[in-house]
Amino acid sequence: MSQKPKLPSSRKVYPVTNSGEASPTQTQYIESSKTIAQDKQQKKNDDIKLITDEYPPVTQEIIKLKEKLQLVDKISLSFKEIEKEDVYFYGDVIFNMKCGFGKQFNKNNLTYYQGEFMMDLFHGKGTLIYQDGTIKQGVFFQGRLVEDVFPFLQPSYDLKLDSFQNFPNGANFTGLLDGNGKKSGVGKYIWKDGSTYFGEFSDDSFNGYGQMTFANGNTYLGEWRQGQMDGIGHFIWKTNHEEYIGQYKRNKKNGFGKNKFSDGRKYIGYFRDGQFDGQAILQKKNHLDKISFWQNGNQIVEPTQYTCEDNF
């Protein structure tokens, strides 16, 4: 755990105050009440102050919460420091994108995040601390907590069943329908073999966010369009514990993503129609990261650069 930063002896501090302060034209009695209220608020917010001449800027509340939560300052060879549009970031950067572990402080809304990133967004395990001390901790998906993006996956979620349908193929659907009798809103579709989709529908198809659990135990959690995996998703293979987090198009890996293999190897880079294609970083345990190039699933190797044993 990192040590508590030493605060400078001479510094400017700006307390966080409530909105809706009393008007200067109000009575002396109200002014007096206002002063008392401000004193109480100031005391309450003693640990919520922005140190303007310390960089990276932190709040006292964030310092305290970091120690309480035992957030760890990880070190990586690929860590970079970036400051852009009042946002300070220090962490893993891959192909000019925040990708991996990092720390970010937003000077506009005074929020601090520490955890995993994917394509510049909070994605994975992390902790988000607001200036008032509010904490959001857990698994993030595209910048939001998973339970905010996939509320229907929570045990307490009320599906508000509107209909139950059986189909000739042995499947059944439970969920909401629109005025034309088409699946619309949140629902659950179960095939005869036990495969299950639980998520958002529109126009009778999987559209939006949802989770598919296949009969063989594989799972996909992410975005859907017209019944296909399309957008950002997280796929886990049950038998070999392989997983992929990244972009999909028409049910296949397309775009940027991270593929983790059962033996710990990682391919972080670009895909086309489900195959490695483009620039990538290869990660192997106890090895330095290696930049490589791929085409149609095959690695393009410069003869003078690597030996066969160096290939991924």
PDB file of N, CA and C in Angstrom, residues 155-195:
ATOM      1  N   PRO A 155     -30.473 -10.900  -7.922  1.00  0.00           N
ATOM      2  CA  PRO A 155     -31.500 -11.803  -7.364  1.00  0.00           C
ATOM      3  C   PRO A 155     -32.794 -11.079  -6.994  1.00  0.00           C
ATOM      4  N   SER A 156     -32.680  -9.812  -6.610  1.00  0.00           N
ATOM      5  CA  SER A 156     -33.852  -9.075  -6.155  1.00  0.00           C
ATOM      6  C   SER A 156     -34.629  -8.431  -7.299  1.00  0.00           C
ATOM      7  N   TYR A 157     -34.164  -8.596  -8.529  1.00  0.00           N
ATOM      8  CA  TYR A 157     -34.814  -7.937  -9.659  1.00  0.00           C
ATOM      9  C   TYR A 157     -36.199  -8.533  -9.914  1.00  0.00           C
ATOM     10  N   ASP A 158     -37.183  -7.649 -10.085  1.00  0.00           N
ATOM     11  CA  ASP A 158     -38.552  -8.071 -10.358  1.00  0.00           C
ATOM     12  C   ASP A 158     -38.772  -8.056 -11.865  1.00  0.00           C
ATOM     13  N   LEU A 159     -38.921  -9.222 -12.457  1.00  0.00           N
ATOM     14  CA  LEU A 159     -39.079  -9.324 -13.906  1.00  0.00           C
ATOM     15  C   LEU A 159     -40.411  -8.761 -14.382  1.00  0.00           C
ATOM     16  N   LYS A 160     -41.376  -8.629 -13.474  1.00  0.00           N
ATOM     17  CA  LYS A 160     -42.700  -8.113 -13.832  1.00  0.00           C
ATOM     18  C   LYS A 160     -43.253  -8.879 -15.041  1.00  0.00           C
ATOM     19  N   LEU A 161     -43.439 -10.147 -14.820  1.00  0.00           N
ATOM     20  CA  LEU A 161     -43.832 -11.043 -15.903  1.00  0.00           C
ATOM     21  C   LEU A 161     -45.124 -10.563 -16.570  1.00  0.00           C
ATOM     22  N   ASP A 162     -45.078 -10.476 -17.872  1.00  0.00           N
ATOM     23  CA  ASP A 162     -46.233 -10.029 -18.635  1.00  0.00           C
ATOM     24  C   ASP A 162     -46.819 -11.157 -19.467  1.00  0.00           C
ATOM     25  N   SER A 163     -45.961 -12.125 -19.776  1.00  0.00           N
ATOM     26  CA  SER A 163     -46.456 -13.226 -20.592  1.00  0.00           C
ATOM     27  C   SER A 163     -45.553 -14.442 -20.447  1.00  0.00           C
ATOM     28  N   PHE A 164     -46.119 -15.575 -20.793  1.00  0.00           N
ATOM     29  CA  PHE A 164     -45.358 -16.822 -20.845  1.00  0.00           C
ATOM     30  C   PHE A 164     -45.744 -17.510 -22.142  1.00  0.00           C
ATOM     31  N   GLN A 165     -44.726 -17.840 -22.966  1.00  0.00           N
ATOM     32  CA  GLN A 165     -44.991 -18.445 -24.265  1.00  0.00           C
ATOM     33  C   GLN A 165     -44.204 -19.734 -24.440  1.00  0.00           C
ATOM     34  N   ASN A 166     -44.843 -20.744 -24.985  1.00  0.00           N
ATOM     35  CA  ASN A 166     -44.180 -21.986 -25.381  1.00  0.00           C
ATOM     36  C   ASN A 166     -44.103 -22.038 -26.898  1.00  0.00           C
ATOM     37  N   PHE A 167     -42.974 -22.569 -27.412  1.00  0.00           N
ATOM     38  CA  PHE A 167     -42.778 -22.621 -28.860  1.00  0.00           C
ATOM     39  C   PHE A 167     -42.652 -24.073 -29.323  1.00  0.00           C
ATOM     40  N   PRO A 168     -42.953 -24.332 -30.591  1.00  0.00           N
ATOM     41  CA  PRO A 168     -42.897 -25.705 -31.131  1.00  0.00           C
ATOM     42  C   PRO A 168     -41.533 -26.357 -30.981  1.00  0.00           C
ATOM     43  N   ASN A 169     -40.466 -25.566 -30.956  1.00  0.00           N
ATOM     44  CA  ASN A 169     -39.121 -26.154 -30.837  1.00  0.00           C
ATOM     45  C   ASN A 169     -38.754 -26.522 -29.400  1.00  0.00           C
ATOM     46  N   GLY A 170     -39.698 -26.366 -28.485  1.00  0.00           N
ATOM     47  CA  GLY A 170     -39.444 -26.720 -27.099  1.00  0.00           C
ATOM     48  C   GLY A 170     -38.950 -25.585 -26.245  1.00  0.00           C
ATOM     49  N   ALA A 171     -38.744 -24.431 -26.837  1.00  0.00           N
ATOM     50  CA  ALA A 171     -38.273 -23.265 -26.087  1.00  0.00           C
ATOM     51  C   ALA A 171     -39.454 -22.554 -25.439  1.00  0.00           C
ATOM     52  N   ASN A 172     -39.143 -21.693 -24.468  1.00  0.00           N
ATOM     53  CA  ASN A 172     -40.185 -20.875 -23.858  1.00  0.00           C
ATOM     54  C   ASN A 172     -39.638 -19.497 -23.529  1.00  0.00           C
ATOM     55  N   PHE A 173     -40.537 -18.536 -23.459  1.00  0.00           N
ATOM     56  CA  PHE A 173     -40.166 -17.144 -23.185  1.00  0.00           C
ATOM     57  C   PHE A 173     -41.034 -16.603 -22.059  1.00  0.00           C
ATOM     58  N   THR A 174     -40.373 -15.901 -21.151  1.00  0.00           N
ATOM     59  CA  THR A 174     -41.082 -15.218 -20.080  1.00  0.00           C
ATOM     60  C   THR A 174     -40.615 -13.781 -20.059  1.00  0.00           C
ATOM     61  N   GLY A 175     -41.544 -12.831 -20.156  1.00  0.00           N
ATOM     62  CA  GLY A 175     -41.105 -11.446 -20.149  1.00  0.00           C
ATOM     63  C   GLY A 175     -42.157 -10.489 -20.664  1.00  0.00           C
ATOM     64  N   LEU A 176     -41.695  -9.385 -21.208  1.00  0.00           N
ATOM     65  CA  LEU A 176     -42.579  -8.304 -21.623  1.00  0.00           C
ATOM     66  C   LEU A 176     -42.798  -8.302 -23.131  1.00  0.00           C
ATOM     67  N   LEU A 177     -43.988  -7.898 -23.536  1.00  0.00           N
ATOM     68  CA  LEU A 177     -44.341  -7.793 -24.942  1.00  0.00           C
ATOM     69  C   LEU A 177     -44.787  -6.364 -25.244  1.00  0.00           C
ATOM     70  N   ASP A 178     -44.599  -5.941 -26.504  1.00  0.00           N
ATOM     71  CA  ASP A 178     -45.087  -4.622 -26.897  1.00  0.00           C
ATOM     72  C   ASP A 178     -46.534  -4.724 -27.392  1.00  0.00           C
ATOM     73  N   GLY A 179     -47.054  -3.620 -27.901  1.00  0.00           N
ATOM     74  CA  GLY A 179     -48.437  -3.603 -28.343  1.00  0.00           C
ATOM     75  C   GLY A 179     -48.736  -4.522 -29.499  1.00  0.00           C
ATOM     76  N   ASN A 180     -47.705  -4.924 -30.239  1.00  0.00           N
ATOM     77  CA  ASN A 180     -47.879  -5.826 -31.372  1.00  0.00           C
ATOM     78  C   ASN A 180     -47.614  -7.289 -31.014  1.00  0.00           C
ATOM     79  N   GLY A 181     -47.443  -7.541 -29.724  1.00  0.00           N
ATOM     80  CA  GLY A 181     -47.203  -8.912 -29.291  1.00  0.00           C
ATOM     81  C   GLY A 181     -45.776  -9.387 -29.468  1.00  0.00           C
ATOM     82  N   LYS A 182     -44.838  -8.461 -29.764  1.00  0.00           N
ATOM     83  CA  LYS A 182     -43.430  -8.832 -29.928  1.00  0.00           C
ATOM     84  C   LYS A 182     -42.672  -8.676 -28.610  1.00  0.00           C
ATOM     85  N   LYS A 183     -41.663  -9.507 -28.436  1.00  0.00           N
ATOM     86  CA  LYS A 183     -40.836  -9.420 -27.235  1.00  0.00           C
ATOM     87  C   LYS A 183     -40.181  -8.041 -27.174  1.00  0.00           C
ATOM     88  N   SER A 184     -40.385  -7.351 -26.071  1.00  0.00           N
ATOM     89  CA  SER A 184     -39.844  -6.001 -25.931  1.00  0.00           C
ATOM     90  C   SER A 184     -39.671  -5.695 -24.450  1.00  0.00           C
ATOM     91  N   GLY A 185     -38.459  -5.214 -24.077  1.00  0.00           N
ATOM     92  CA  GLY A 185     -38.161  -5.008 -22.666  1.00  0.00           C
ATOM     93  C   GLY A 185     -37.286  -6.136 -22.163  1.00  0.00           C
ATOM     94  N   VAL A 186     -37.422  -6.447 -20.907  1.00  0.00           N
ATOM     95  CA  VAL A 186     -36.584  -7.495 -20.318  1.00  0.00           C
ATOM     96  C   VAL A 186     -37.330  -8.827 -20.323  1.00  0.00           C
ATOM     97  N   GLY A 187     -36.620  -9.879 -20.659  1.00  0.00           N
ATOM     98  CA  GLY A 187     -37.238 -11.194 -20.659  1.00  0.00           C
ATOM     99  C   GLY A 187     -36.213 -12.304 -20.583  1.00  0.00           C
ATOM    100  N   LYS A 188     -36.722 -13.501 -20.468  1.00  0.00           N
ATOM    101  CA  LYS A 188     -35.860 -14.686 -20.399  1.00  0.00           C
ATOM    102  C   LYS A 188     -36.334 -15.688 -21.444  1.00  0.00           C
ATOM    103  N   TYR A 189     -35.386 -16.135 -22.281  1.00  0.00           N
ATOM    104  CA  TYR A 189     -35.686 -17.114 -23.328  1.00  0.00           C
ATOM    105  C   TYR A 189     -34.877 -18.369 -23.034  1.00  0.00           C
ATOM    106  N   ILE A 190     -35.546 -19.502 -22.928  1.00  0.00           N
ATOM    107  CA  ILE A 190     -34.879 -20.767 -22.592  1.00  0.00           C
ATOM    108  C   ILE A 190     -35.117 -21.780 -23.704  1.00  0.00           C
ATOM    109  N   TRP A 191     -34.032 -22.313 -24.259  1.00  0.00           N
ATOM    110  CA  TRP A 191     -34.113 -23.336 -25.298  1.00  0.00           C
ATOM    111  C   TRP A 191     -34.345 -24.717 -24.678  1.00  0.00           C
ATOM    112  N   LYS A 192     -34.686 -25.681 -25.522  1.00  0.00           N
ATOM    113  CA  LYS A 192     -34.960 -27.037 -25.045  1.00  0.00           C
ATOM    114  C   LYS A 192     -33.734 -27.664 -24.400  1.00  0.00           C
ATOM    115  N   ASP A 193     -32.518 -27.330 -24.906  1.00  0.00           N
ATOM    116  CA  ASP A 193     -31.298 -27.930 -24.352  1.00  0.00           C
ATOM    117  C   ASP A 193     -30.823 -27.234 -23.079  1.00  0.00           C
ATOM    118  N   GLY A 194     -31.550 -26.205 -22.623  1.00  0.00           N
ATOM    119  CA  GLY A 194     -31.189 -25.516 -21.388  1.00  0.00           C
ATOM    120  C   GLY A 194     -30.447 -24.214 -21.579  1.00  0.00           C
ATOM    121  N   SER A 195     -30.016 -23.934 -22.801  1.00  0.00           N
ATOM    122  CA  SER A 195     -29.379 -22.641 -23.071  1.00  0.00           C
ATOM    123  C   SER A 195     -30.356 -21.521 -22.707  1.00  0.00           C
TER     124      SER A 195
END
